[in-house]
Coordinates of N, CA and C in Angstrom, one line a residue:
E1 N 6.6 -31.2 -10.0 CA 6.2 -31.2 -9.2 C 5.9 -29.5 -8.7
A2 N 4.6 -29.1 -8.2 CA 4.6 -27.9 -8.0 C 5.2 -27.8 -6.5
H3 N 5.8 -26.5 -6.5 CA 6.5 -26.0 -5.2 C 5.1 -25.4 -4.2
H4 N 5.3 -25.8 -2.9 CA 4.2 -25.1 -2.2 C 5.0 -24.7 -0.9
Y5 N 4.6 -23.3 -0.4 CA 4.9 -23.1 0.6 C 3.9 -22.2 1.3
T6 N 3.8 -21.9 2.5 CA 3.1 -21.2 3.2 C 3.2 -19.6 3.1
I7 N 2.3 -18.9 2.5 CA 2.4 -17.3 2.7 C 1.9 -16.8 4.0
F8 N 0.6 -17.3 4.3 CA 0.0 -16.6 5.3 C -0.1 -17.3 6.3
D9 N 0.0 -16.8 7.7 CA -0.4 -17.7 9.0 C -1.9 -17.9 9.2
T10 N -2.5 -18.6 10.2 CA -3.8 -18.8 10.1 C -4.5 -17.5 10.4
D11 N -3.7 -16.4 11.0 CA -4.4 -15.4 11.6 C -4.7 -14.2 10.1
G12 N -3.9 -14.9 9.1 CA -3.8 -13.9 7.7 C -2.6 -12.7 7.8
R13 N -1.5 -13.2 8.8 CA -0.5 -12.6 8.5 C 0.7 -13.0 7.5
M14 N 1.1 -12.2 6.8 CA 2.1 -12.6 6.0 C 3.5 -13.4 6.8
I15 N 4.0 -14.5 6.3 CA 5.0 -15.2 7.2 C 6.0 -15.5 6.2
L16 N 5.8 -15.2 4.9 CA 6.8 -15.7 3.7 C 8.2 -14.8 4.1
D17 N 9.2 -15.6 4.0 CA 10.4 -14.8 4.2 C 10.9 -14.3 2.8
R18 N 11.0 -12.9 2.8 CA 11.4 -12.3 1.7 C 12.7 -11.6 1.7
P19 N 13.9 -12.2 1.9 CA 14.9 -11.4 2.5 C 15.6 -10.6 1.0
E20 N 15.6 -10.9 0.2 CA 16.1 -9.7 -0.9 C 15.6 -10.1 -2.4
C21 N 15.8 -8.8 -3.1 CA 14.9 -8.9 -4.5 C 15.7 -9.9 -5.2
I22 N 14.5 -10.4 -5.8 CA 15.0 -11.8 -6.8 C 14.6 -11.4 -8.2
M23 N 14.1 -10.1 -8.4 CA 14.2 -9.5 -9.5 C 15.3 -9.4 -10.5
G24 N 15.3 -9.3 -11.7 CA 16.6 -8.9 -12.4 C 16.8 -7.6 -12.6
D25 N 17.6 -6.8 -13.4 CA 17.7 -5.6 -13.7 C 16.4 -5.1 -14.7
F26 N 16.0 -3.9 -14.7 CA 15.0 -3.2 -15.4 C 15.6 -2.8 -16.7
T27 N 14.7 -3.2 -17.6 CA 15.4 -2.9 -19.1 C 14.3 -1.9 -19.5
E28 N 14.6 -0.4 -20.0 CA 13.7 0.3 -20.7 C 13.0 -0.3 -21.9
G29 N 11.6 -0.1 -21.7 CA 10.9 -0.4 -22.8 C 10.5 -2.0 -22.5
E30 N 11.1 -2.6 -21.7 CA 10.4 -4.1 -21.5 C 9.1 -4.2 -20.7
D31 N 8.4 -5.1 -20.8 CA 7.0 -5.3 -20.1 C 7.3 -6.2 -19.2
Y32 N 8.4 -6.8 -19.2 CA 8.2 -7.9 -18.0 C 8.0 -7.5 -16.8
Y33 N 8.6 -6.2 -16.1 CA 8.3 -5.8 -14.9 C 7.3 -4.8 -14.9
N34 N 5.9 -4.9 -16.0 CA 5.0 -3.8 -15.6 C 5.1 -2.7 -15.6
P35 N 5.9 -1.9 -16.1 CA 6.3 -0.5 -16.3 C 4.9 0.2 -16.2
V36 N 5.0 1.4 -15.0 CA 3.6 1.9 -14.7 C 3.7 3.3 -15.2
D37 N 3.0 3.6 -16.3 CA 2.5 4.5 -16.9 C 0.9 5.1 -16.8
L38 N 1.0 6.4 -15.8 CA -0.4 6.8 -15.8 C -1.0 8.0 -16.5
T39 N 0.1 8.0 -17.6 CA -0.4 9.1 -18.4 C -1.6 9.0 -19.2
G40 N -2.6 9.9 -18.9 CA -3.8 10.0 -19.5 C -4.9 8.8 -18.6
V41 N -4.1 8.2 -17.6 CA -5.5 7.3 -17.1 C -6.4 7.5 -16.2
S42 N -7.3 7.3 -16.6 CA -8.5 7.9 -15.4 C -9.3 6.4 -15.0
I43 N -10.0 6.9 -13.8 CA -10.5 5.6 -13.3 C -12.2 5.6 -13.8
S44 N -12.5 4.3 -14.1 CA -13.5 4.3 -15.1 C -15.0 4.5 -14.1
E45 N -16.1 4.9 -14.7 CA -17.4 5.0 -14.4 C -18.2 4.0 -13.6
E46 N -17.6 2.5 -14.1 CA -18.0 1.6 -13.2 C -17.2 1.5 -11.7
S47 N -16.1 1.7 -11.8 CA -15.4 1.6 -10.6 C -15.5 2.8 -9.6
I48 N -15.8 4.0 -10.3 CA -16.2 5.1 -9.3 C -17.7 4.8 -8.6
Q49 N -18.6 4.1 -9.5 CA -19.9 3.9 -9.1 C -19.7 2.5 -7.8
Y50 N -18.6 1.6 -8.0 CA -18.7 0.3 -7.2 C -18.0 0.9 -6.0
L51 N -17.0 1.9 -5.9 CA -16.2 2.3 -4.6 C -17.2 3.7 -4.0
K52 N -18.0 4.2 -4.6 CA -19.2 5.1 -3.9 C -19.8 4.5 -2.9
K53 N -20.6 3.2 -3.8 CA -21.4 2.2 -2.7 C -20.9 1.6 -1.8
F54 N -19.3 1.3 -1.8 CA -18.6 0.6 -1.1 C -18.3 1.5 0.2
K55 N -18.0 2.9 0.2 CA -17.8 3.9 1.0 C -19.3 4.2 1.6
A56 N -20.3 4.1 1.2 CA -21.5 4.1 1.5 C -21.9 3.2 2.9
Y57 N -21.5 1.7 2.4 CA -21.6 0.7 2.9 C -21.0 0.8 4.2
V58 N -19.7 1.1 4.1 CA -18.7 1.0 5.3 C -19.1 2.1 6.3
E59 N -19.3 3.3 5.7 CA -19.6 4.3 6.6 C -21.1 4.1 7.3
S60 N -22.2 3.2 6.5 CA -23.1 2.8 7.4 C -22.9 1.8 8.4
K61 N -21.9 1.7 8.4 CA -21.5 0.4 9.7 C -20.6 1.4 10.6
G62 N -20.4 2.5 10.1 CA -19.6 3.4 11.5 C -18.3 3.4 11.2
A63 N -17.8 2.8 10.1 CA -16.4 3.1 9.7 C -16.0 4.1 8.9
S64 N -14.8 4.3 8.3 CA -14.3 5.2 7.3 C -13.6 4.2 6.5
V65 N -13.3 4.8 5.1 CA -12.6 4.1 4.0 C -11.3 5.2 3.5
Y66 N -10.3 4.5 3.4 CA -9.1 5.9 2.8 C -8.5 4.8 1.6
F67 N -7.8 5.7 1.1 CA -6.9 5.2 0.0 C -5.5 5.3 0.5
I68 N -4.8 4.3 0.4 CA -3.3 4.4 0.6 C -2.5 3.9 -0.6
A69 N -1.5 4.7 -1.0 CA -0.6 4.1 -1.8 C 0.4 3.0 -1.8
P70 N 0.2 2.3 -3.1 CA 0.8 0.9 -2.9 C 2.3 1.4 -2.8
P71 N 3.4 0.5 -2.6 CA 4.6 0.5 -2.7 C 4.7 0.1 -4.3
L72 N 6.0 0.8 -4.7 CA 6.3 1.0 -6.1 C 7.6 0.8 -6.4
W73 N 8.1 -0.2 -6.9 CA 9.8 -0.1 -7.4 C 10.1 1.2 -8.4
E74 N 10.6 2.1 -7.9 CA 10.7 3.4 -8.2 C 11.3 3.4 -9.9
E75 N 11.9 2.6 -10.3 CA 12.6 2.1 -11.6 C 11.4 1.7 -12.8
A76 N 10.1 1.2 -12.1 CA 9.3 0.8 -12.6 C 8.2 2.0 -13.5
V77 N 8.1 3.0 -12.4 CA 7.6 4.5 -12.7 C 7.9 4.8 -14.0
D78 N 7.0 4.9 -15.0 CA 7.4 5.3 -16.4 C 6.8 6.3 -17.1
C79 N 6.3 7.1 -16.0 CA 6.0 8.4 -16.5 C 6.2 9.7 -15.7
D80 N 5.8 10.9 -15.8 CA 6.0 11.7 -15.2 C 5.2 11.6 -13.7
T81 N 6.1 11.8 -12.5 CA 5.5 11.5 -11.2 C 4.2 12.4 -11.0
V82 N 4.0 13.4 -11.8 CA 2.6 14.4 -11.5 C 1.6 13.7 -11.7
E83 N 1.6 12.4 -12.6 CA 0.5 11.9 -13.1 C 0.2 10.9 -12.1
F84 N 0.9 10.7 -11.0 CA 0.2 10.0 -9.7 C -0.4 11.0 -8.7
E85 N -0.1 12.2 -8.8 CA -0.7 13.2 -8.1 C -1.9 13.8 -9.0
R86 N -2.1 13.8 -10.1 CA -3.4 14.0 -11.0 C -4.4 12.6 -10.7
L87 N -4.2 11.4 -10.9 CA -4.9 10.4 -10.6 C -5.4 10.5 -9.4
K88 N -4.4 10.7 -8.2 CA -4.9 10.5 -7.3 C -6.3 12.0 -6.5
K89 N -6.0 12.8 -7.2 CA -6.8 14.1 -7.1 C -8.1 13.8 -8.0
E90 N -8.1 13.1 -8.8 CA -9.4 12.8 -9.7 C -10.2 11.7 -8.7
E91 N -9.6 10.6 -8.4 CA -10.3 9.7 -7.5 C -10.7 10.2 -6.3
E92 N -10.3 11.2 -5.7 CA -10.7 11.9 -4.5 C -12.0 12.4 -4.8
Q93 N -11.6 13.3 -5.8 CA -12.9 14.0 -6.4 C -14.1 13.4 -6.5
E94 N -13.8 12.4 -7.6 CA -14.6 11.7 -8.1 C -15.8 10.8 -7.6
I95 N -14.7 10.3 -6.4 CA -15.4 9.1 -5.3 C -15.7 9.6 -4.0
G96 N -15.0 10.6 -3.6 CA -15.0 11.2 -2.5 C -14.3 10.3 -1.0
I97 N -13.3 9.4 -1.3 CA -12.6 8.6 -0.4 C -11.2 9.3 -0.5
S98 N -10.5 9.8 0.8 CA -9.3 10.5 0.8 C -8.3 9.6 0.8
Y99 N -7.2 10.1 0.2 CA -5.6 9.3 0.4 C -5.1 9.9 1.5
L100 N -4.3 9.0 2.3 CA -3.9 9.3 3.0 C -2.2 9.4 3.1
S101 N -1.7 9.2 1.5 CA -0.2 9.1 1.5 C -0.4 9.7 0.3
D102 N 1.2 10.2 0.1 CA 1.8 10.8 -0.9 C 2.2 9.4 -1.8
P103 N 1.7 9.1 -3.0 CA 2.3 7.9 -3.9 C 3.9 8.0 -3.8
E104 N 4.4 9.2 -4.0 CA 6.0 9.2 -4.4 C 6.9 8.8 -3.1
D105 N 6.0 8.9 -1.7 CA 6.8 8.4 -0.9 C 6.8 7.0 -0.8
Y106 N 6.1 6.4 -1.5 CA 6.1 4.8 -1.6 C 6.7 4.6 -2.9
F107 N 7.7 5.0 -3.6 CA 8.5 4.6 -4.7 C 9.5 4.0 -3.7
F108 N 9.7 2.9 -4.3 CA 10.8 2.4 -3.3 C 12.2 1.8 -4.3
P109 N 13.2 1.9 -3.4 CA 14.2 1.3 -4.3 C 14.4 -0.1 -4.9
K110 N 15.3 -0.6 -5.4 CA 15.4 -2.2 -6.0 C 15.4 -3.1 -4.8
D111 N 16.2 -2.5 -3.8 CA 16.8 -3.5 -2.5 C 15.6 -3.8 -1.4
D112 N 14.3 -2.7 -1.6 CA 13.4 -2.6 -0.5 C 11.9 -3.8 -1.2
M113 N 12.5 -4.2 -2.6 CA 11.3 -4.7 -3.6 C 11.8 -6.0 -3.3
Y114 N 10.7 -7.2 -3.6 CA 11.0 -8.7 -3.9 C 10.8 -9.4 -5.1
D115 N 9.7 -9.7 -5.7 CA 9.5 -10.3 -6.7 C 8.7 -9.5 -7.9
T116 N 8.2 -8.5 -7.5 CA 7.2 -7.9 -8.6 C 7.3 -6.5 -8.4
V117 N 7.1 -5.6 -9.1 CA 7.3 -4.2 -8.9 C 6.4 -3.3 -7.7
Y118 N 5.2 -4.4 -7.2 CA 4.8 -4.1 -6.1 C 4.9 -4.8 -4.8
H119 N 5.7 -6.0 -4.8 CA 6.0 -6.6 -3.7 C 7.4 -6.3 -2.7
C120 N 7.0 -6.0 -1.5 CA 8.4 -5.8 -0.9 C 9.0 -6.9 -0.5
S121 N 10.5 -6.6 -0.1 CA 10.9 -7.6 0.3 C 11.0 -7.5 2.2
N122 N 11.6 -8.2 2.9 CA 11.2 -8.0 4.4 C 11.8 -6.7 4.8
K123 N 12.8 -6.3 4.3 CA 13.3 -4.8 4.6 C 12.4 -3.8 4.2
G124 N 12.1 -3.7 2.9 CA 10.8 -2.8 2.5 C 9.6 -2.9 3.1
E125 N 9.5 -4.3 3.5 CA 8.2 -4.0 4.4 C 8.1 -3.6 5.8
K126 N 9.1 -3.2 6.3 CA 9.8 -2.4 7.5 C 9.4 -1.2 7.3
L127 N 9.8 -0.4 6.1 CA 9.8 0.7 5.3 C 8.4 1.0 5.2
R128 N 7.7 0.2 4.7 CA 6.3 0.8 4.4 C 5.4 0.7 5.4
T129 N 5.9 -0.2 6.4 CA 5.0 -0.3 7.5 C 4.9 0.9 8.4
R130 N 6.4 1.3 8.5 CA 6.6 2.7 9.1 C 5.9 4.2 8.1
L131 N 5.8 3.9 7.1 CA 5.4 5.0 6.4 C 3.6 5.0 6.7
L132 N 3.1 3.8 6.6 CA 2.0 3.6 6.6 C 1.3 3.9 8.1
L133 N 2.1 3.6 9.0 CA 2.0 4.2 10.4 C 1.8 5.5 10.5
Q134 N 2.6 6.1 10.0 CA 3.0 7.8 9.9 C 1.9 8.3 9.3
D135 N 1.6 8.1 8.0 CA 0.5 8.4 7.3 C -1.2 8.1 8.1
L136 N -1.2 7.1 9.0 CA -2.5 6.8 9.6 C -2.4 7.8 10.7
Q137 N -1.3 7.8 11.4 CA -1.2 8.8 12.7 C -1.4 10.4 12.1
Q138 N -0.6 10.7 11.1 CA -1.0 12.0 10.6 C -2.3 12.5 10.4
A139 N -2.9 11.5 9.9 CA -4.6 11.9 9.2 C -5.5 11.6 10.7
G140 N -4.9 11.0 11.7 CA -5.5 11.2 13.0 C -6.3 9.7 13.0
V141 N -6.3 8.9 12.3 CA -6.6 7.5 12.2 C -6.5 6.9 13.2
I142 N -5.2 6.8 13.7 CA -4.7 5.9 15.0 C -4.1 7.0 15.8
M143 N -3.7 6.5 17.1 CA -3.1 6.9 18.1 C -1.8 6.2 18.4
E144 N -1.1 6.6 18.5 CA 0.5 6.2 18.8 C 0.4 6.0 20.6
A145 N 0.7 4.7 21.1 CA 1.1 4.5 22.6 C 1.7 5.0 23.2
A146 N 1.6 5.4 24.6 CA 2.6 5.9 25.2 C 4.0 5.3 25.3
S147 N 5.1 5.8 24.7 CA 6.3 4.9 24.9 C 7.3 5.6 24.2
S148 N 8.6 5.5 24.8 CA 9.8 6.2 24.1 C 10.5 5.3 23.0
S149 N 9.9 4.2 22.7 CA 10.6 3.4 21.8 C 10.0 3.5 20.2
G150 N 9.3 4.7 20.1 CA 9.2 5.0 18.5 C 8.2 4.1 18.0
L151 N 8.2 3.8 16.7 CA 7.2 3.3 15.9 C 6.7 1.8 16.4
S152 N 7.9 1.2 17.4 CA 7.5 -0.2 17.7 C 6.5 0.1 19.1
C153 N 6.4 1.0 19.4 CA 5.2 0.6 20.6 C 4.1 0.9 20.3
Y154 N 3.7 0.8 19.0 CA 2.2 0.8 18.7 C 1.6 -0.5 19.0
K155 N 0.5 -0.4 19.7 CA 0.0 -1.9 20.4 C -0.7 -2.5 19.0
R156 N -0.7 -3.7 19.3 CA -1.4 -4.5 18.0 C -2.6 -4.4 18.0
T157 N -3.5 -3.5 18.7 CA -4.6 -3.3 18.4 C -4.8 -1.8 17.4
L158 N -5.3 -1.7 16.4 CA -5.8 -0.9 15.6 C -6.9 -0.1 15.9
I159 N -6.8 0.9 16.0 CA -8.1 2.0 16.7 C -8.3 3.1 15.6
I160 N -9.5 2.9 14.9 CA -10.4 4.0 13.9 C -11.3 4.2 14.2
R161 N -11.5 5.2 14.7 CA -12.4 6.4 15.3 C -13.4 5.6 16.1
G162 N -12.8 5.1 17.0 CA -13.4 4.7 18.3 C -13.6 2.9 18.3
K163 N -13.7 2.3 17.2 CA -13.6 1.1 16.8 C -12.4 0.4 17.1
S164 N -12.0 -0.6 17.5 CA -10.8 -1.3 17.4 C -10.6 -2.8 17.0
W165 N -9.6 -3.1 16.3 CA -9.4 -4.5 15.9 C -7.9 -4.9 16.5
N166 N -7.8 -6.2 16.7 CA -6.7 -6.8 17.5 C -5.6 -7.6 16.4
S167 N -5.9 -7.6 15.1 CA -4.9 -8.1 14.3 C -4.0 -7.0 13.5
F168 N -4.1 -6.1 13.6 CA -2.9 -5.0 12.8 C -1.7 -5.4 13.3
R169 N -0.9 -5.4 12.6 CA 0.7 -5.8 12.7 C 1.5 -4.7 12.6
C170 N 2.1 -4.3 13.5 CA 3.7 -3.6 13.4 C 4.6 -3.8 13.5
C171 N 5.4 -3.1 13.2 CA 6.9 -3.4 13.0 C 7.7 -2.7 14.3
T172 N 9.1 -3.5 14.4 CA 9.9 -2.7 15.3 C 10.9 -1.8 14.5

């Protein structure tokens, strides 16, 4: 019988409890945890054209598009980290969408990961949310609410260039 559990609530917020990492130890050369090697990787022409069209569509609606680095288990990085910066620059130049984050800032230790090299635990989710909020604020995409309580003071409303959405989730 298949296991069934709820991952998201009706508003699309993740509610799955991810208390700790459930992955085993990383073994060099093992593909089970999908080691990430960006050596020589480049974005395909098909992807470039698709993302350029997507960017144009979003901008025609008065919004903006940005790239954000995904969280990544640091032990799964199987190349020189300069490869992440190289691919980031290539994507920005070829597509015209800016990165708001430094990919290396999102390399997390095993304790912050859950079940894959890209999925955060509860603890990692809080760290990633803080990093994301800092990146969004530094880029001028969101504004911090007036409060002395730090990151927890962000309103649940995301403000992007004058437009607002009420479904943005923040952490304490």
